[in-house]
Amino acid sequence: MSSTPQLNDTLADRNHPRTLDRRDMLAAIGLGGAAALSGLGLAAPARAQDPGAMLSSEDLGWDPRTGQYILPPLPYPYGALEPHIDQQTMELHHDRHHAGYVRGLNSALEALAAIRTGARDAGEVKHWSRELAFHGSGHFLHVCFWHCMSPEGGGQPEGALASQITRDFGSFKAFSDHYKAASNAVEASGWGLLVLEPLSRRLMVMQAEKHQNLTAWGVIPLVVIDVWEHAYYLKYQNRRAAYVDAFMNVINWRRTGQVFDAIMTSLGG
Ligand code: MN3
């Protein structure tokens, strides 16, 4: 999201005479999503073997011609991370496990489309939303995972990232100890993550315990509705559906559209 300074110029909201600043935009688009997006490498042009080349959509697991998610190639040979990560694990992990997430993600989107047209029962929304979260997170996080590793990896970061790690964690060693402890302590399945929280531009270490609960790491929220009871109980009591209907009447699509345009611009899309 490095091109965001220009947003001051592009996000004037006619409903509210002041212009939106960068902080408004980041608050509006949500926090974890943008951080995960940065982690996916969309903002990082370097490819392991060819540091000058842009990563294509196909490199990152999506085919714009078919609209389908695809299993992207590893950015290095299966055995390239030996002896740290063995070749057989990489083959199974990439070819079987990651491929399963890709299939599941496409299937979930297909099923949800069928629900929208009436070809599937609306009662299946909950099931397929869970499938979308599980397989979507699986796909996006594995793409990030492959690109987070390199045969030339290890050592310490340099430049702005190194400074930021020192600012937010105290030192690289303090970050490293924190990251390892968090990853070691993830209960059962999950992930250890270094994320960027874009509102404060702070780096944080997080655990994703069950990545399907219930988001797809890598997405950017555009419209969110609070369905905790405190958001509607005084007026609507237990009638959440009536509150959801009412919310649809007040969504600020003008601002959402401006935020969407700004994100697409920053992604080069
Ligand atoms: Mn895995």
Coordinates of N, CA and C in Angstrom, one line a residue, residues 30-199:
G30 N -10.2 -2.1 6.7 CA -10.0 -3.2 7.6 C -8.5 -3.3 7.8
L31 N -8.1 -4.1 8.8 CA -6.8 -4.1 9.2 C -6.0 -5.3 8.9
G32 N -6.4 -6.5 9.4 CA -5.7 -7.7 9.1 C -5.6 -8.0 7.6
G33 N -6.7 -7.7 6.9 CA -6.7 -8.1 5.5 C -5.6 -7.4 4.7
A34 N -5.5 -6.1 4.9 CA -4.4 -5.4 4.2 C -3.0 -5.9 4.6
A35 N -2.9 -6.3 5.9 CA -1.6 -6.8 6.3 C -1.3 -8.1 5.6
A36 N -2.3 -9.0 5.6 CA -2.1 -10.3 4.9 C -1.8 -10.1 3.5
L37 N -2.5 -9.1 2.9 CA -2.3 -8.9 1.4 C -0.8 -8.5 1.2
S38 N -0.3 -7.7 2.0 CA 1.2 -7.3 1.8 C 2.0 -8.6 1.9
G39 N 1.7 -9.5 2.9 CA 2.4 -10.7 3.0 C 2.4 -11.6 1.8
L40 N 1.3 -11.5 1.1 CA 1.2 -12.4 -0.1 C 2.2 -12.0 -1.2
G41 N 2.8 -10.9 -1.1 CA 3.8 -10.6 -2.1 C 3.3 -9.7 -3.2
L42 N 2.0 -9.3 -3.1 CA 1.5 -8.5 -4.2 C 2.1 -7.2 -4.2
A43 N 2.6 -6.7 -3.1 CA 3.3 -5.4 -3.0 C 4.8 -5.6 -3.2
A44 N 5.2 -6.8 -3.3 CA 6.7 -7.0 -3.3 C 7.0 -7.6 -4.7
P45 N 7.7 -6.8 -5.5 CA 7.9 -7.2 -6.9 C 8.9 -8.3 -7.1
A46 N 9.8 -8.6 -6.1 CA 10.9 -9.4 -6.4 C 10.5 -10.9 -6.5
R47 N 11.0 -11.6 -7.4 CA 10.9 -13.1 -7.5 C 12.2 -13.7 -7.1
A48 N 12.2 -14.9 -6.5 CA 13.4 -15.4 -5.9 C 14.5 -15.5 -6.9
Q49 N 14.2 -16.0 -8.1 CA 15.3 -16.3 -9.0 C 15.7 -15.0 -9.8
D50 N 14.7 -14.1 -9.9 CA 14.8 -12.9 -10.8 C 14.3 -11.7 -10.0
P51 N 15.2 -11.1 -9.2 CA 14.8 -10.0 -8.3 C 14.1 -8.9 -9.0
G52 N 14.2 -8.7 -10.3 CA 13.6 -7.6 -11.0 C 12.2 -7.8 -11.5
A53 N 11.8 -9.1 -11.6 CA 10.6 -9.4 -12.2 C 9.4 -9.3 -11.3
M54 N 8.3 -8.8 -11.9 CA 7.0 -8.7 -11.2 C 6.4 -10.1 -11.0
L55 N 5.8 -10.4 -9.9 CA 5.1 -11.7 -9.8 C 3.8 -11.5 -10.5
S56 N 3.4 -12.5 -11.4 CA 2.2 -12.5 -12.1 C 1.0 -13.0 -11.2
S57 N -0.2 -12.8 -11.7 CA -1.3 -13.4 -11.0 C -1.2 -14.9 -10.9
E58 N -0.7 -15.5 -12.0 CA -0.5 -17.0 -12.0 C 0.5 -17.4 -11.0
D59 N 1.6 -16.6 -10.8 CA 2.6 -16.9 -9.8 C 2.0 -16.9 -8.4
L60 N 0.9 -16.1 -8.2 CA 0.3 -16.0 -6.9 C -1.0 -16.8 -6.7
G61 N -1.3 -17.6 -7.8 CA -2.4 -18.6 -7.6 C -3.7 -18.2 -8.1
W62 N -3.8 -17.3 -9.1 CA -5.1 -17.0 -9.7 C -4.9 -16.8 -11.2
D63 N -5.8 -17.4 -12.0 CA -5.8 -17.3 -13.5 C -6.8 -16.3 -13.9
P64 N -6.4 -15.1 -14.3 CA -7.4 -14.1 -14.7 C -8.2 -14.4 -16.0
R65 N -7.7 -15.4 -16.8 CA -8.4 -15.7 -18.0 C -9.6 -16.6 -17.7
T66 N -9.5 -17.5 -16.7 CA -10.6 -18.4 -16.3 C -11.4 -17.9 -15.1
G67 N -10.7 -17.0 -14.3 CA -11.3 -16.6 -13.1 C -11.2 -17.6 -12.0
Q68 N -10.4 -18.7 -12.3 CA -10.3 -19.7 -11.3 C -9.0 -19.5 -10.5
Y69 N -9.0 -19.9 -9.2 CA -7.8 -20.0 -8.5 C -7.0 -21.2 -9.0
I70 N -5.7 -21.1 -9.0 CA -4.9 -22.2 -9.5 C -3.7 -22.5 -8.5
L71 N -3.2 -23.7 -8.6 CA -2.0 -24.0 -7.8 C -0.8 -23.4 -8.4
P72 N -0.2 -22.4 -7.8 CA 0.9 -21.7 -8.4 C 2.2 -22.6 -8.3
P73 N 3.1 -22.4 -9.3 CA 4.4 -23.1 -9.1 C 5.1 -22.7 -7.9
L74 N 5.9 -23.6 -7.3 CA 6.9 -23.1 -6.3 C 7.9 -22.2 -6.9
P75 N 8.3 -21.2 -6.2 CA 9.3 -20.3 -6.8 C 10.7 -20.8 -6.8
Y76 N 10.9 -22.1 -6.5 CA 12.2 -22.8 -6.5 C 11.9 -24.3 -6.6
P77 N 12.9 -25.1 -6.9 CA 12.7 -26.5 -7.0 C 12.3 -27.1 -5.7
Y78 N 11.6 -28.3 -5.7 CA 11.2 -29.0 -4.5 C 12.3 -29.2 -3.5
G79 N 13.5 -29.5 -4.0 CA 14.5 -29.9 -3.1 C 15.4 -28.7 -2.7
A80 N 15.0 -27.5 -3.1 CA 15.9 -26.3 -3.0 C 16.2 -25.9 -1.6
L81 N 15.2 -26.2 -0.7 CA 15.4 -25.8 0.7 C 16.1 -26.8 1.6
E82 N 16.5 -28.0 1.0 CA 17.3 -28.9 1.7 C 18.5 -28.3 2.3
P83 N 19.0 -28.6 3.5 CA 18.5 -29.7 4.3 C 17.4 -29.2 5.3
H84 N 17.1 -27.9 5.2 CA 16.2 -27.4 6.2 C 14.7 -27.9 6.1
I85 N 14.2 -27.9 4.9 CA 12.9 -28.5 4.6 C 13.2 -29.5 3.5
D86 N 12.8 -30.8 3.7 CA 13.1 -31.8 2.8 C 12.2 -31.9 1.6
Q87 N 12.7 -32.4 0.5 CA 12.1 -32.5 -0.8 C 10.7 -33.2 -0.8
Q88 N 10.7 -34.3 -0.1 CA 9.4 -35.1 0.0 C 8.3 -34.3 0.6
T89 N 8.6 -33.6 1.7 CA 7.6 -32.8 2.4 C 7.1 -31.7 1.5
M90 N 8.0 -31.1 0.8 CA 7.6 -30.0 -0.1 C 6.7 -30.5 -1.3
E91 N 7.1 -31.7 -1.8 CA 6.2 -32.3 -2.9 C 4.8 -32.5 -2.4
L92 N 4.7 -33.2 -1.2 CA 3.4 -33.5 -0.6 C 2.6 -32.3 -0.3
H93 N 3.4 -31.4 0.4 CA 2.7 -30.1 0.9 C 2.2 -29.3 -0.3
H94 N 3.0 -29.1 -1.3 CA 2.6 -28.3 -2.4 C 1.6 -29.0 -3.3
D95 N 1.9 -30.2 -3.7 CA 1.1 -30.9 -4.8 C -0.2 -31.5 -4.3
R96 N -0.2 -31.9 -3.0 CA -1.4 -32.5 -2.5 C -2.2 -31.5 -1.6
H97 N -1.5 -31.0 -0.5 CA -2.2 -30.2 0.4 C -2.7 -28.9 -0.2
H98 N -1.7 -28.2 -0.7 CA -2.1 -26.9 -1.3 C -3.1 -27.0 -2.4
A99 N -2.9 -28.0 -3.3 CA -3.8 -28.3 -4.4 C -5.2 -28.5 -3.9
G100 N -5.3 -29.2 -2.7 CA -6.7 -29.4 -2.2 C -7.4 -28.1 -1.8
Y101 N -6.6 -27.2 -1.2 CA -7.2 -25.9 -0.9 C -7.7 -25.2 -2.1
V102 N -6.9 -25.3 -3.2 CA -7.3 -24.6 -4.4 C -8.6 -25.1 -4.9
R103 N -8.7 -26.5 -5.0 CA -10.0 -27.1 -5.4 C -11.1 -26.7 -4.5
G104 N -10.9 -26.8 -3.2 CA -12.0 -26.4 -2.3 C -12.4 -25.0 -2.4
L105 N -11.5 -24.1 -2.6 CA -11.8 -22.7 -2.8 C -12.7 -22.4 -4.0
N106 N -12.3 -23.0 -5.1 CA -13.1 -22.9 -6.4 C -14.5 -23.5 -6.2
S107 N -14.5 -24.7 -5.5 CA -15.8 -25.3 -5.3 C -16.8 -24.5 -4.4
A108 N -16.2 -23.9 -3.4 CA -17.0 -23.1 -2.5 C -17.6 -21.9 -3.2
L109 N -16.8 -21.2 -4.1 CA -17.3 -20.1 -4.8 C -18.3 -20.5 -5.8
E110 N -18.2 -21.6 -6.4 CA -19.2 -22.2 -7.3 C -20.5 -22.4 -6.6
A111 N -20.4 -23.1 -5.5 CA -21.6 -23.4 -4.7 C -22.3 -22.2 -4.2
L112 N -21.6 -21.2 -3.8 CA -22.2 -19.9 -3.4 C -22.9 -19.2 -4.5
A113 N -22.3 -19.3 -5.7 CA -22.9 -18.7 -6.9 C -24.2 -19.4 -7.2
A114 N -24.2 -20.7 -7.0 CA -25.4 -21.5 -7.3 C -26.5 -21.2 -6.3
I115 N -26.1 -20.9 -5.0 CA -27.1 -20.4 -4.0 C -27.7 -19.1 -4.5
R116 N -26.9 -18.2 -5.0 CA -27.4 -16.9 -5.4 C -28.4 -17.0 -6.5
T117 N -28.2 -17.9 -7.4 CA -29.2 -18.1 -8.5 C -30.3 -19.0 -8.2
G118 N -30.3 -19.6 -7.0 CA -31.4 -20.4 -6.6 C -31.2 -21.9 -7.0
A119 N -30.1 -22.2 -7.6 CA -29.8 -23.6 -8.0 C -29.5 -24.5 -6.8
R120 N -29.0 -23.8 -5.7 CA -28.8 -24.6 -4.5 C -29.6 -23.9 -3.4
D121 N -29.9 -24.7 -2.3 CA -30.7 -24.2 -1.2 C -30.0 -23.1 -0.4
A122 N -30.7 -22.1 -0.1 CA -30.1 -21.0 0.7 C -29.6 -21.4 2.1
G123 N -30.1 -22.5 2.6 CA -29.7 -23.0 3.9 C -28.3 -23.5 3.9
E124 N -27.7 -23.7 2.7 CA -26.3 -24.1 2.6 C -25.3 -23.0 2.7
V125 N -25.8 -21.8 2.9 CA -24.8 -20.6 2.9 C -23.8 -20.8 4.1
K126 N -24.3 -21.2 5.2 CA -23.4 -21.4 6.4 C -22.2 -22.4 6.1
H127 N -22.6 -23.5 5.5 CA -21.6 -24.5 5.2 C -20.6 -24.0 4.2
W128 N -21.1 -23.4 3.1 CA -20.2 -23.0 2.1 C -19.4 -21.8 2.4
S129 N -19.9 -21.0 3.4 CA -19.1 -19.8 3.9 C -17.9 -20.4 4.7
R130 N -18.1 -21.4 5.4 CA -17.1 -22.1 6.2 C -16.0 -22.7 5.2
E131 N -16.5 -23.3 4.2 CA -15.6 -23.9 3.2 C -14.8 -22.8 2.5
L132 N -15.4 -21.7 2.2 CA -14.7 -20.6 1.6 C -13.6 -20.1 2.5
A133 N -13.9 -19.9 3.8 CA -12.9 -19.4 4.8 C -11.8 -20.4 4.9
F134 N -12.1 -21.7 5.0 CA -11.1 -22.8 5.2 C -10.2 -22.9 4.0
H135 N -10.8 -23.0 2.9 CA -9.9 -23.2 1.7 C -9.3 -21.9 1.2
G136 N -10.0 -20.8 1.3 CA -9.4 -19.5 1.0 C -8.2 -19.2 1.8
S137 N -8.4 -19.3 3.1 CA -7.2 -19.0 4.0 C -6.1 -20.0 3.6
G138 N -6.4 -21.3 3.4 CA -5.4 -22.3 3.1 C -4.6 -21.9 1.8
H139 N -5.4 -21.4 0.8 CA -4.7 -21.0 -0.4 C -3.8 -19.8 -0.2
F140 N -4.4 -18.7 0.3 CA -3.7 -17.5 0.4 C -2.4 -17.6 1.3
L141 N -2.6 -18.3 2.4 CA -1.5 -18.5 3.3 C -0.4 -19.4 2.8
H142 N -0.7 -20.4 2.0 CA 0.3 -21.2 1.4 C 1.1 -20.5 0.3
V143 N 0.4 -19.7 -0.4 CA 1.1 -18.8 -1.4 C 2.1 -18.0 -0.7
C144 N 1.7 -17.3 0.4 CA 2.6 -16.5 1.2 C 3.7 -17.3 1.7
F145 N 3.4 -18.5 2.2 CA 4.4 -19.4 2.8 C 5.5 -19.7 1.8
W146 N 5.1 -20.1 0.6 CA 6.2 -20.5 -0.4 C 7.1 -19.3 -0.7
H147 N 6.5 -18.1 -0.8 CA 7.3 -17.0 -1.1 C 8.0 -16.4 0.1
C148 N 7.7 -16.8 1.3 CA 8.4 -16.4 2.5 C 9.7 -17.1 2.6
M149 N 9.9 -18.2 1.8 CA 11.1 -19.0 1.9 C 11.9 -18.9 0.7
S150 N 13.2 -19.1 0.8 CA 14.1 -19.1 -0.4 C 15.4 -19.9 0.0
P151 N 16.0 -20.5 -1.1 CA 17.2 -21.2 -0.8 C 18.3 -20.2 -0.4
E152 N 18.1 -18.9 -0.8 CA 19.1 -17.9 -0.3 C 18.6 -17.1 0.9
G153 N 17.7 -17.8 1.6 CA 17.0 -17.1 2.8 C 17.9 -17.2 4.0
G154 N 17.3 -16.8 5.1 CA 18.0 -16.8 6.4 C 18.6 -15.4 6.7
G155 N 19.4 -15.4 7.7 CA 20.0 -14.1 8.1 C 19.0 -13.1 8.7
Q156 N 19.2 -11.9 8.4 CA 18.3 -10.8 8.9 C 17.9 -9.9 7.8
P157 N 16.7 -9.2 8.0 CA 16.3 -8.2 7.0 C 17.2 -7.0 7.0
E158 N 17.1 -6.2 6.0 CA 17.8 -5.0 5.9 C 16.8 -3.8 5.6
G159 N 17.3 -2.6 5.6 CA 16.6 -1.5 5.2 C 15.4 -1.2 6.1
A160 N 14.3 -0.7 5.5 CA 13.2 -0.2 6.2 C 12.6 -1.3 7.1
L161 N 12.5 -2.5 6.6 CA 11.9 -3.6 7.5 C 12.8 -3.8 8.7
A162 N 14.1 -3.8 8.6 CA 15.0 -4.0 9.7 C 14.7 -2.9 10.8
S163 N 14.6 -1.6 10.3 CA 14.3 -0.5 11.2 C 13.0 -0.7 11.9
Q164 N 12.0 -1.1 11.1 CA 10.6 -1.3 11.7 C 10.6 -2.4 12.8
I165 N 11.3 -3.5 12.5 CA 11.4 -4.6 13.5 C 12.0 -4.1 14.8
T166 N 13.1 -3.3 14.6 CA 13.7 -2.8 15.8 C 12.8 -1.8 16.6
R167 N 12.1 -1.0 15.8 CA 11.1 -0.1 16.4 C 10.0 -0.8 17.2
D168 N 9.5 -1.8 16.6 CA 8.3 -2.4 17.1 C 8.6 -3.6 18.1
F169 N 9.7 -4.2 18.0 CA 10.0 -5.4 18.8 C 11.2 -5.1 19.8
G170 N 12.0 -4.1 19.5 CA 13.2 -3.8 20.3 C 14.5 -4.2 19.6
S171 N 14.5 -5.4 19.1 CA 15.7 -5.8 18.3 C 15.3 -7.0 17.4
F172 N 16.1 -7.4 16.5 CA 15.8 -8.6 15.7 C 15.7 -9.8 16.5
K173 N 16.6 -10.0 17.5 CA 16.6 -11.1 18.4 C 15.3 -11.2 19.2
A174 N 14.8 -10.0 19.7 CA 13.6 -10.0 20.4 C 12.4 -10.4 19.6
F175 N 12.4 -9.9 18.3 CA 11.4 -10.4 17.4 C 11.5 -11.9 17.1
S176 N 12.7 -12.3 16.9 CA 12.9 -13.7 16.5 C 12.4 -14.7 17.7
D177 N 12.8 -14.3 18.9 CA 12.4 -15.1 20.1 C 10.8 -15.1 20.2
H178 N 10.2 -13.9 20.0 CA 8.8 -13.8 20.1 C 8.1 -14.6 19.0
Y179 N 8.6 -14.5 17.8 CA 8.0 -15.2 16.6 C 8.1 -16.8 16.8
K180 N 9.2 -17.2 17.3 CA 9.4 -18.6 17.5 C 8.5 -19.1 18.7
A181 N 8.4 -18.3 19.8 CA 7.6 -18.8 20.9 C 6.1 -18.8 20.5
A182 N 5.7 -17.8 19.7 CA 4.3 -17.8 19.3 C 4.0 -19.0 18.4
S183 N 4.9 -19.3 17.4 CA 4.7 -20.4 16.5 C 4.7 -21.7 17.2
N184 N 5.6 -21.8 18.2 CA 5.7 -23.1 18.9 C 4.4 -23.3 19.8
A185 N 3.8 -22.3 20.2 CA 2.7 -22.4 21.1 C 1.3 -22.4 20.4
V186 N 1.3 -22.4 19.1 CA 0.0 -22.5 18.4 C -0.6 -23.8 18.8
E187 N -1.9 -23.8 19.3 CA -2.5 -25.0 19.7 C -3.0 -25.8 18.5
A188 N -2.5 -27.0 18.4 CA -2.8 -27.9 17.3 C -2.4 -27.3 16.0
S189 N -3.3 -27.2 15.0 CA -3.0 -26.7 13.6 C -3.0 -25.2 13.6
G190 N -2.2 -24.6 12.7 CA -2.3 -23.2 12.6 C -1.0 -22.6 12.0
W191 N -0.9 -21.3 12.2 CA 0.2 -20.6 11.6 C 0.8 -19.6 12.6
G192 N 2.1 -19.3 12.5 CA 2.7 -18.1 13.2 C 2.9 -17.0 12.1
L193 N 2.5 -15.8 12.4 CA 2.5 -14.8 11.4 C 3.2 -13.5 11.9
L194 N 4.0 -12.9 11.0 CA 4.4 -11.5 11.2 C 3.5 -10.7 10.3
V195 N 2.8 -9.8 10.9 CA 1.8 -9.0 10.1 C 2.1 -7.5 10.3
L196 N 1.6 -6.8 9.3 CA 1.6 -5.3 9.4 C 0.2 -4.8 9.7
E197 N 0.0 -4.1 10.7 CA -1.2 -3.5 11.1 C -1.2 -2.1 10.5
P198 N -1.9 -1.8 9.3 CA -1.7 -0.6 8.5 C -2.2 0.7 9.2
L199 N -3.1 0.6 10.1 CA -3.6 1.9 10.7 C -2.5 2.6 11.5

